Amino acid sequence: DSADDIKKYTDTPYLGSIPFLNNLPESKLLVDVDPKALVLEEFRRIRANLNFMDNTEGSKVVANTSTTSGEGKTFVIVNLAGIVAYSGKKVIVLDCDMRKPKIHKAFSTAEKPVHNYYGVSDILIGEKKWQDCIHECRLPNLFFITAGSIPPNPSELILSKNMYTFITELKQNYDFIFIDNPPIGLVSDAAVCLQLADYPLYIFKENYSIKPFIANLNDLYDNPRIKNLGFILNGSSLGSDGYGRYG
């Protein structure tokens, strides 16, 4: 359940734990709601640990996955992207979980709902230019592209040459590209984006993820095409007496 429990069974570097939050605000992006919240210090620590993994110059790609739904990978990627944008970097978040898109929900508020009319899938089939699919976030320097139309063949789109071209063009325009992927325990789409990533992330959730999930992490760690893999524990009870509460 704890990060120490996971570390017993893997050589994959541990990047940090996100405390359990009782009262999430309507939008899952917390960075500008309360920049001094203690949970955001954990995201800053993860950002610093990523720099230890690779601090070379140039645009970076961060891609996440988990074993199954409900482990909090979207929450982690959105707020990590927000922390990086808050530091002054130009950041874009992509929703590549085309079977179960969530990025538009993560950035939606009652005052400004975000709709998933078109996005990554429409770009990859050539129906839209990526420049026409960008949404501006309320946080400066932070942009995102939703998943778009739900296609019958997400894996083929992710594997296509258009995906590589798309990421290459984004790297010429943004300091960081964050990719929210589907769980790798359910589909194989995420593996492609993890291979493209400078910082591939694997998300576990305390009291939710189970020990056999670590085998998926180890398989990725042993894959020579995936570099700098690290894992994050979400929903940690560590310091939950006040520390893990929001608001």
PDB file of C-alpha atoms in Angstrom:
ATOM      1  CA  ASP A   1       0.000   0.000   0.000  1.00  0.00           C
ATOM      2  CA  SER A   2       2.756   2.487   0.884  1.00  0.00           C
ATOM      3  CA  ALA A   3       5.615   3.651  -1.330  1.00  0.00           C
ATOM      4  CA  ASP A   4       7.986   1.565   0.798  1.00  0.00           C
ATOM      5  CA  ASP A   5       5.873  -1.520   0.088  1.00  0.00           C
ATOM      6  CA  ILE A   6       6.192  -0.905  -3.657  1.00  0.00           C
ATOM      7  CA  LYS A   7       9.929  -0.212  -3.475  1.00  0.00           C
ATOM      8  CA  LYS A   8      10.510  -3.679  -2.023  1.00  0.00           C
ATOM      9  CA  TYR A   9       9.471  -5.236  -5.344  1.00  0.00           C
ATOM     10  CA  THR A  10      10.879  -2.878  -7.966  1.00  0.00           C
ATOM     11  CA  ASP A  11      14.070  -1.108  -8.987  1.00  0.00           C
ATOM     12  CA  THR A  12      12.035   1.661 -10.613  1.00  0.00           C
ATOM     13  CA  PRO A  13      12.878   5.078  -9.121  1.00  0.00           C
ATOM     14  CA  TYR A  14      10.302   6.522  -6.718  1.00  0.00           C
ATOM     15  CA  LEU A  15       9.417  10.145  -7.498  1.00  0.00           C
ATOM     16  CA  GLY A  16       6.990  11.071  -4.715  1.00  0.00           C
ATOM     17  CA  SER A  17       3.620  10.608  -3.018  1.00  0.00           C
ATOM     18  CA  ILE A  18       0.514  12.745  -3.446  1.00  0.00           C
ATOM     19  CA  PRO A  19      -1.517  12.998  -0.222  1.00  0.00           C
ATOM     20  CA  PHE A  20      -5.124  11.868  -0.112  1.00  0.00           C
ATOM     21  CA  LEU A  21      -7.490  14.803  -0.601  1.00  0.00           C
ATOM     22  CA  ASN A  22     -10.875  14.893   1.111  1.00  0.00           C
ATOM     23  CA  ASN A  23     -12.435  17.909  -0.542  1.00  0.00           C
ATOM     24  CA  LEU A  24     -11.371  18.353  -4.137  1.00  0.00           C
ATOM     25  CA  PRO A  25     -12.648  21.573  -5.693  1.00  0.00           C
ATOM     26  CA  GLU A  26     -14.852  21.367  -8.758  1.00  0.00           C
ATOM     27  CA  SER A  27     -11.882  21.655 -11.085  1.00  0.00           C
ATOM     28  CA  LYS A  28      -9.111  19.149 -10.468  1.00  0.00           C
ATOM     29  CA  LEU A  29      -6.473  21.767 -11.269  1.00  0.00           C
ATOM     30  CA  LEU A  30      -5.374  23.002  -7.830  1.00  0.00           C
ATOM     31  CA  VAL A  31      -2.291  25.057  -8.616  1.00  0.00           C
ATOM     32  CA  ASP A  32      -3.872  28.497  -8.852  1.00  0.00           C
ATOM     33  CA  VAL A  33      -6.680  27.789  -6.374  1.00  0.00           C
ATOM     34  CA  ASP A  34      -4.287  27.592  -3.446  1.00  0.00           C
ATOM     35  CA  PRO A  35      -0.628  27.820  -4.559  1.00  0.00           C
ATOM     36  CA  LYS A  36       0.573  27.314  -0.958  1.00  0.00           C
ATOM     37  CA  ALA A  37      -1.391  24.114  -0.361  1.00  0.00           C
ATOM     38  CA  LEU A  38       0.860  21.431   1.059  1.00  0.00           C
ATOM     39  CA  VAL A  39      -0.220  18.913  -1.570  1.00  0.00           C
ATOM     40  CA  LEU A  40       1.336  21.183  -4.196  1.00  0.00           C
ATOM     41  CA  GLU A  41       4.670  20.955  -2.401  1.00  0.00           C
ATOM     42  CA  GLU A  42       4.622  17.259  -3.280  1.00  0.00           C
ATOM     43  CA  PHE A  43       4.090  18.101  -6.943  1.00  0.00           C
ATOM     44  CA  ARG A  44       7.009  20.533  -6.745  1.00  0.00           C
ATOM     45  CA  ARG A  45       9.137  17.781  -5.220  1.00  0.00           C
ATOM     46  CA  ILE A  46       8.196  15.439  -8.081  1.00  0.00           C
ATOM     47  CA  ARG A  47       9.084  18.157 -10.587  1.00  0.00           C
ATOM     48  CA  ALA A  48      12.498  18.509  -8.932  1.00  0.00           C
ATOM     49  CA  ASN A  49      13.019  14.740  -8.980  1.00  0.00           C
ATOM     50  CA  LEU A  50      12.294  14.673 -12.709  1.00  0.00           C
ATOM     51  CA  ASN A  51      15.131  17.147 -13.191  1.00  0.00           C
ATOM     52  CA  PHE A  52      17.428  14.700 -11.433  1.00  0.00           C
ATOM     53  CA  MET A  53      16.351  12.016 -13.917  1.00  0.00           C
ATOM     54  CA  ASP A  54      17.161  14.180 -16.952  1.00  0.00           C
ATOM     55  CA  ASN A  55      18.229  17.820 -16.870  1.00  0.00           C
ATOM     56  CA  THR A  56      19.420  18.152 -20.451  1.00  0.00           C
ATOM     57  CA  GLU A  57      18.337  21.163 -22.491  1.00  0.00           C
ATOM     58  CA  GLY A  58      15.352  21.134 -24.818  1.00  0.00           C
ATOM     59  CA  SER A  59      11.633  20.457 -24.829  1.00  0.00           C
ATOM     60  CA  LYS A  60      10.503  17.512 -22.696  1.00  0.00           C
ATOM     61  CA  VAL A  61       7.658  15.006 -22.987  1.00  0.00           C
ATOM     62  CA  VAL A  62       6.008  13.657 -19.827  1.00  0.00           C
ATOM     63  CA  ALA A  63       3.684  10.668 -20.305  1.00  0.00           C
ATOM     64  CA  ASN A  64       1.747   8.776 -17.660  1.00  0.00           C
ATOM     65  CA  THR A  65      -0.031   5.479 -17.260  1.00  0.00           C
ATOM     66  CA  SER A  66      -1.363   3.177 -14.537  1.00  0.00           C
ATOM     67  CA  THR A  67      -2.650  -0.362 -14.364  1.00  0.00           C
ATOM     68  CA  THR A  68      -6.377   0.321 -14.268  1.00  0.00           C
ATOM     69  CA  SER A  69      -8.928   3.124 -14.040  1.00  0.00           C
ATOM     70  CA  GLY A  70      -9.315   5.038 -10.808  1.00  0.00           C
ATOM     71  CA  GLU A  71      -5.685   5.370  -9.766  1.00  0.00           C
ATOM     72  CA  GLY A  72      -5.619   9.121 -10.364  1.00  0.00           C
ATOM     73  CA  LYS A  73      -3.295   9.459 -13.335  1.00  0.00           C
ATOM     74  CA  THR A  74      -5.269  12.373 -14.841  1.00  0.00           C
ATOM     75  CA  PHE A  75      -5.260  14.262 -11.547  1.00  0.00           C
ATOM     76  CA  VAL A  76      -1.496  13.749 -11.248  1.00  0.00           C
ATOM     77  CA  ILE A  77      -0.646  14.778 -14.808  1.00  0.00           C
ATOM     78  CA  VAL A  78      -2.867  17.882 -14.770  1.00  0.00           C
ATOM     79  CA  ASN A  79      -1.442  19.237 -11.539  1.00  0.00           C
ATOM     80  CA  LEU A  80       2.143  18.351 -12.387  1.00  0.00           C
ATOM     81  CA  ALA A  81       1.643  20.227 -15.666  1.00  0.00           C
ATOM     82  CA  GLY A  82       0.190  23.131 -13.692  1.00  0.00           C
ATOM     83  CA  ILE A  83       3.188  23.238 -11.337  1.00  0.00           C
ATOM     84  CA  VAL A  84       5.582  23.309 -14.297  1.00  0.00           C
ATOM     85  CA  ALA A  85       3.550  26.053 -16.009  1.00  0.00           C
ATOM     86  CA  TYR A  86       3.457  27.996 -12.751  1.00  0.00           C
ATOM     87  CA  SER A  87       7.257  28.047 -12.808  1.00  0.00           C
ATOM     88  CA  GLY A  88       7.155  29.938 -16.120  1.00  0.00           C
ATOM     89  CA  LYS A  89       7.492  27.113 -18.646  1.00  0.00           C
ATOM     90  CA  LYS A  90       5.171  26.943 -21.645  1.00  0.00           C
ATOM     91  CA  VAL A  91       3.184  23.717 -21.189  1.00  0.00           C
ATOM     92  CA  ILE A  92       0.573  21.774 -23.145  1.00  0.00           C
ATOM     93  CA  VAL A  93      -1.446  18.763 -21.956  1.00  0.00           C
ATOM     94  CA  LEU A  94      -2.757  16.157 -24.425  1.00  0.00           C
ATOM     95  CA  ASP A  95      -5.573  13.712 -23.771  1.00  0.00           C
ATOM     96  CA  CYS A  96      -4.505  10.478 -25.461  1.00  0.00           C
ATOM     97  CA  ASP A  97      -6.949   8.346 -23.488  1.00  0.00           C
ATOM     98  CA  MET A  98      -9.369   8.290 -26.391  1.00  0.00           C
ATOM     99  CA  ARG A  99     -11.478   5.494 -24.950  1.00  0.00           C
ATOM    100  CA  LYS A 100     -12.228   7.307 -21.696  1.00  0.00           C
ATOM    101  CA  PRO A 101     -11.248  10.976 -22.069  1.00  0.00           C
ATOM    102  CA  LYS A 102     -11.041  13.097 -18.926  1.00  0.00           C
ATOM    103  CA  ILE A 103      -8.861  16.122 -19.600  1.00  0.00           C
ATOM    104  CA  HIS A 104     -11.809  18.299 -20.616  1.00  0.00           C
ATOM    105  CA  LYS A 105     -13.479  17.445 -17.309  1.00  0.00           C
ATOM    106  CA  ALA A 106     -10.320  18.169 -15.323  1.00  0.00           C
ATOM    107  CA  PHE A 107     -10.117  21.688 -16.744  1.00  0.00           C
ATOM    108  CA  SER A 108     -13.864  22.432 -16.676  1.00  0.00           C
ATOM    109  CA  THR A 109     -15.476  24.743 -14.146  1.00  0.00           C
ATOM    110  CA  ALA A 110     -19.101  25.748 -13.656  1.00  0.00           C
ATOM    111  CA  GLU A 111     -18.284  29.165 -15.071  1.00  0.00           C
ATOM    112  CA  LYS A 112     -16.327  27.815 -18.024  1.00  0.00           C
ATOM    113  CA  PRO A 113     -17.189  24.257 -19.050  1.00  0.00           C
ATOM    114  CA  VAL A 114     -14.868  22.580 -21.560  1.00  0.00           C
ATOM    115  CA  HIS A 115     -16.374  20.426 -24.295  1.00  0.00           C
ATOM    116  CA  ASN A 116     -14.654  17.559 -26.073  1.00  0.00           C
ATOM    117  CA  TYR A 117     -15.931  18.297 -29.573  1.00  0.00           C
ATOM    118  CA  TYR A 118     -12.642  17.763 -31.369  1.00  0.00           C
ATOM    119  CA  GLY A 119      -9.047  17.140 -30.373  1.00  0.00           C
ATOM    120  CA  VAL A 120      -6.201  14.618 -30.596  1.00  0.00           C
ATOM    121  CA  SER A 121      -8.073  11.974 -32.625  1.00  0.00           C
ATOM    122  CA  ASP A 122      -9.212  14.560 -35.178  1.00  0.00           C
ATOM    123  CA  ILE A 123      -5.634  15.836 -35.493  1.00  0.00           C
ATOM    124  CA  LEU A 124      -4.222  12.349 -36.037  1.00  0.00           C
ATOM    125  CA  ILE A 125      -6.670  11.531 -38.851  1.00  0.00           C
ATOM    126  CA  GLY A 126      -5.907  14.855 -40.528  1.00  0.00           C
ATOM    127  CA  GLU A 127      -9.338  16.443 -39.992  1.00  0.00           C
ATOM    128  CA  LYS A 128      -7.994  19.254 -37.809  1.00  0.00           C
ATOM    129  CA  LYS A 129      -4.744  21.156 -37.382  1.00  0.00           C
ATOM    130  CA  TRP A 130      -3.383  21.029 -33.856  1.00  0.00           C
ATOM    131  CA  GLN A 131      -3.249  24.814 -33.749  1.00  0.00           C
ATOM    132  CA  ASP A 132      -7.040  24.875 -34.126  1.00  0.00           C
ATOM    133  CA  CYS A 133      -7.640  22.457 -31.234  1.00  0.00           C
ATOM    134  CA  ILE A 134      -5.788  24.278 -28.462  1.00  0.00           C
ATOM    135  CA  HIS A 135      -7.645  25.413 -25.347  1.00  0.00           C
ATOM    136  CA  GLU A 136      -6.166  28.082 -23.086  1.00  0.00           C
ATOM    137  CA  CYS A 137      -6.250  27.318 -19.396  1.00  0.00           C
ATOM    138  CA  ARG A 138      -7.044  29.941 -16.767  1.00  0.00           C
ATOM    139  CA  LEU A 139      -3.450  29.465 -15.587  1.00  0.00           C
ATOM    140  CA  PRO A 140      -0.877  31.400 -17.669  1.00  0.00           C
ATOM    141  CA  ASN A 141       1.463  29.275 -19.826  1.00  0.00           C
ATOM    142  CA  LEU A 142      -0.841  26.236 -19.603  1.00  0.00           C
ATOM    143  CA  PHE A 143      -2.696  24.918 -22.661  1.00  0.00           C
ATOM    144  CA  PHE A 144      -4.442  21.657 -23.465  1.00  0.00           C
ATOM    145  CA  ILE A 145      -5.953  19.611 -26.279  1.00  0.00           C
ATOM    146  CA  THR A 146      -8.854  17.288 -25.512  1.00  0.00           C
ATOM    147  CA  ALA A 147      -9.155  13.724 -26.845  1.00  0.00           C
ATOM    148  CA  GLY A 148     -11.633  14.605 -29.577  1.00  0.00           C
ATOM    149  CA  SER A 149     -14.018  12.307 -31.366  1.00  0.00           C
ATOM    150  CA  ILE A 150     -13.922   8.782 -29.930  1.00  0.00           C
ATOM    151  CA  PRO A 151     -12.421   6.660 -32.747  1.00  0.00           C
ATOM    152  CA  PRO A 152     -12.922   2.935 -33.402  1.00  0.00           C
ATOM    153  CA  ASN A 153      -9.134   2.430 -33.578  1.00  0.00           C
ATOM    154  CA  PRO A 154      -7.268   4.472 -30.934  1.00  0.00           C
ATOM    155  CA  SER A 155      -4.254   2.147 -30.947  1.00  0.00           C
ATOM    156  CA  GLU A 156      -3.726   2.542 -34.684  1.00  0.00           C
ATOM    157  CA  LEU A 157      -3.889   6.328 -34.382  1.00  0.00           C
ATOM    158  CA  ILE A 158      -1.327   6.396 -31.574  1.00  0.00           C
ATOM    159  CA  LEU A 159       0.961   4.084 -33.574  1.00  0.00           C
ATOM    160  CA  SER A 160       0.694   6.179 -36.743  1.00  0.00           C
ATOM    161  CA  LYS A 161       3.440   8.367 -38.176  1.00  0.00           C
ATOM    162  CA  ASN A 162       1.132  11.324 -37.599  1.00  0.00           C
ATOM    163  CA  MET A 163       1.572  10.900 -33.849  1.00  0.00           C
ATOM    164  CA  TYR A 164       5.333  11.302 -34.105  1.00  0.00           C
ATOM    165  CA  THR A 165       4.931  14.319 -36.389  1.00  0.00           C
ATOM    166  CA  PHE A 166       2.399  15.843 -33.986  1.00  0.00           C
ATOM    167  CA  ILE A 167       4.686  15.495 -30.956  1.00  0.00           C
ATOM    168  CA  THR A 168       7.701  16.759 -32.915  1.00  0.00           C
ATOM    169  CA  GLU A 169       5.827  19.916 -33.910  1.00  0.00           C
ATOM    170  CA  LEU A 170       4.629  20.506 -30.357  1.00  0.00           C
ATOM    171  CA  LYS A 171       8.196  20.195 -29.071  1.00  0.00           C
ATOM    172  CA  GLN A 172       9.131  23.097 -31.332  1.00  0.00           C
ATOM    173  CA  ASN A 173       6.459  25.255 -29.695  1.00  0.00           C
ATOM    174  CA  TYR A 174       6.280  24.177 -26.038  1.00  0.00           C
ATOM    175  CA  ASP A 175       8.775  23.593 -23.243  1.00  0.00           C
ATOM    176  CA  PHE A 176       6.813  20.621 -21.867  1.00  0.00           C
ATOM    177  CA  ILE A 177       4.243  18.266 -23.407  1.00  0.00           C
ATOM    178  CA  PHE A 178       2.240  16.254 -20.871  1.00  0.00           C
ATOM    179  CA  ILE A 179       0.379  13.200 -22.213  1.00  0.00           C
ATOM    180  CA  ASP A 180      -2.494  11.584 -20.331  1.00  0.00           C
ATOM    181  CA  ASN A 181      -2.641   7.956 -21.480  1.00  0.00           C
ATOM    182  CA  PRO A 182      -5.034   5.071 -20.884  1.00  0.00           C
ATOM    183  CA  PRO A 183      -4.130   2.456 -18.265  1.00  0.00           C
ATOM    184  CA  ILE A 184      -1.514   0.126 -19.710  1.00  0.00           C
ATOM    185  CA  GLY A 185      -3.025  -2.821 -17.865  1.00  0.00           C
ATOM    186  CA  LEU A 186      -6.131  -2.502 -20.050  1.00  0.00           C
ATOM    187  CA  VAL A 187      -4.758  -1.471 -23.461  1.00  0.00           C
ATOM    188  CA  SER A 188      -1.362  -1.122 -25.099  1.00  0.00           C
ATOM    189  CA  ASP A 189      -1.782   2.457 -26.406  1.00  0.00           C
ATOM    190  CA  ALA A 190       0.194   3.955 -23.534  1.00  0.00           C
ATOM    191  CA  ALA A 191       3.378   2.026 -24.356  1.00  0.00           C
ATOM    192  CA  VAL A 192       3.942   4.085 -27.514  1.00  0.00           C
ATOM    193  CA  CYS A 193       3.733   7.409 -25.691  1.00  0.00           C
ATOM    194  CA  LEU A 194       5.922   6.106 -22.861  1.00  0.00           C
ATOM    195  CA  GLN A 195       8.591   5.334 -25.459  1.00  0.00           C
ATOM    196  CA  LEU A 196       8.304   8.904 -26.768  1.00  0.00           C
ATOM    197  CA  ALA A 197       8.605  10.375 -23.285  1.00  0.00           C
ATOM    198  CA  ASP A 198      11.612  11.894 -21.592  1.00  0.00           C
ATOM    199  CA  TYR A 199       9.793  11.323 -18.308  1.00  0.00           C
ATOM    200  CA  PRO A 200       7.464   8.278 -18.318  1.00  0.00           C
ATOM    201  CA  LEU A 201       5.411   8.048 -15.112  1.00  0.00           C
ATOM    202  CA  TYR A 202       3.591   5.099 -13.554  1.00  0.00           C
ATOM    203  CA  ILE A 203       0.816   5.901 -11.077  1.00  0.00           C
ATOM    204  CA  PHE A 204      -0.306   3.760  -8.141  1.00  0.00           C
ATOM    205  CA  LYS A 205      -3.026   4.602  -5.635  1.00  0.00           C
ATOM    206  CA  GLU A 206      -2.798   3.677  -1.963  1.00  0.00           C
ATOM    207  CA  ASN A 207      -5.518   1.279  -0.735  1.00  0.00           C
ATOM    208  CA  TYR A 208      -6.614   0.757  -4.349  1.00  0.00           C
ATOM    209  CA  SER A 209      -3.729  -0.598  -6.419  1.00  0.00           C
ATOM    210  CA  ILE A 210      -2.800  -4.189  -5.590  1.00  0.00           C
ATOM    211  CA  LYS A 211       0.573  -5.921  -5.398  1.00  0.00           C
ATOM    212  CA  PRO A 212       0.321  -7.757  -8.773  1.00  0.00           C
ATOM    213  CA  PHE A 213       0.170  -4.322 -10.480  1.00  0.00           C
ATOM    214  CA  ILE A 214       3.878  -3.942  -9.722  1.00  0.00           C
ATOM    215  CA  ALA A 215       4.587  -6.585 -12.371  1.00  0.00           C
ATOM    216  CA  ASN A 216       3.356  -4.153 -15.049  1.00  0.00           C
ATOM    217  CA  LEU A 217       5.710  -1.495 -13.703  1.00  0.00           C
ATOM    218  CA  ASN A 218       8.639  -3.906 -13.794  1.00  0.00           C
ATOM    219  CA  ASP A 219       7.848  -4.973 -17.353  1.00  0.00           C
ATOM    220  CA  LEU A 220       8.043  -1.343 -18.445  1.00  0.00           C
ATOM    221  CA  TYR A 221      11.211  -0.735 -16.443  1.00  0.00           C
ATOM    222  CA  ASP A 222      12.853  -3.686 -18.218  1.00  0.00           C
ATOM    223  CA  ASN A 223      11.783  -2.410 -21.660  1.00  0.00           C
ATOM    224  CA  PRO A 224      14.923  -0.977 -23.325  1.00  0.00           C
ATOM    225  CA  ARG A 225      12.795   1.436 -25.362  1.00  0.00           C
ATOM    226  CA  ILE A 226      11.501   3.189 -22.248  1.00  0.00           C
ATOM    227  CA  LYS A 227      13.941   5.504 -20.497  1.00  0.00           C
ATOM    228  CA  ASN A 228      13.803   7.279 -17.121  1.00  0.00           C
ATOM    229  CA  LEU A 229      10.678   5.509 -15.869  1.00  0.00           C
ATOM    230  CA  GLY A 230       9.593   6.535 -12.380  1.00  0.00           C
ATOM    231  CA  PHE A 231       6.580   5.805 -10.191  1.00  0.00           C
ATOM    232  CA  ILE A 232       4.291   8.024  -8.099  1.00  0.00           C
ATOM    233  CA  LEU A 233       1.967   6.994  -5.284  1.00  0.00           C
ATOM    234  CA  ASN A 234      -1.343   8.858  -5.334  1.00  0.00           C
ATOM    235  CA  GLY A 235      -3.820   9.099  -2.446  1.00  0.00           C
ATOM    236  CA  SER A 236      -1.165   8.570   0.199  1.00  0.00           C
ATOM    237  CA  SER A 237      -2.273   8.536   3.835  1.00  0.00           C
ATOM    238  CA  LEU A 238       1.095   9.966   4.848  1.00  0.00           C
ATOM    239  CA  GLY A 239       0.369  13.058   6.909  1.00  0.00           C
ATOM    240  CA  SER A 240      -3.345  12.822   6.224  1.00  0.00           C
ATOM    241  CA  ASP A 241      -4.141  14.536   9.537  1.00  0.00           C
ATOM    242  CA  GLY A 242      -4.561  17.972   8.007  1.00  0.00           C
ATOM    243  CA  TYR A 243      -1.695  17.484   5.538  1.00  0.00           C
ATOM    244  CA  GLY A 244      -3.763  15.524   3.046  1.00  0.00           C
ATOM    245  CA  ARG A 245      -6.878  17.648   3.245  1.00  0.00           C
ATOM    246  CA  TYR A 246      -7.735  20.322   0.739  1.00  0.00           C
ATOM    247  CA  GLY A 247      -9.575  23.364   2.071  1.00  0.00           C
TER     248      GLY A 247
END
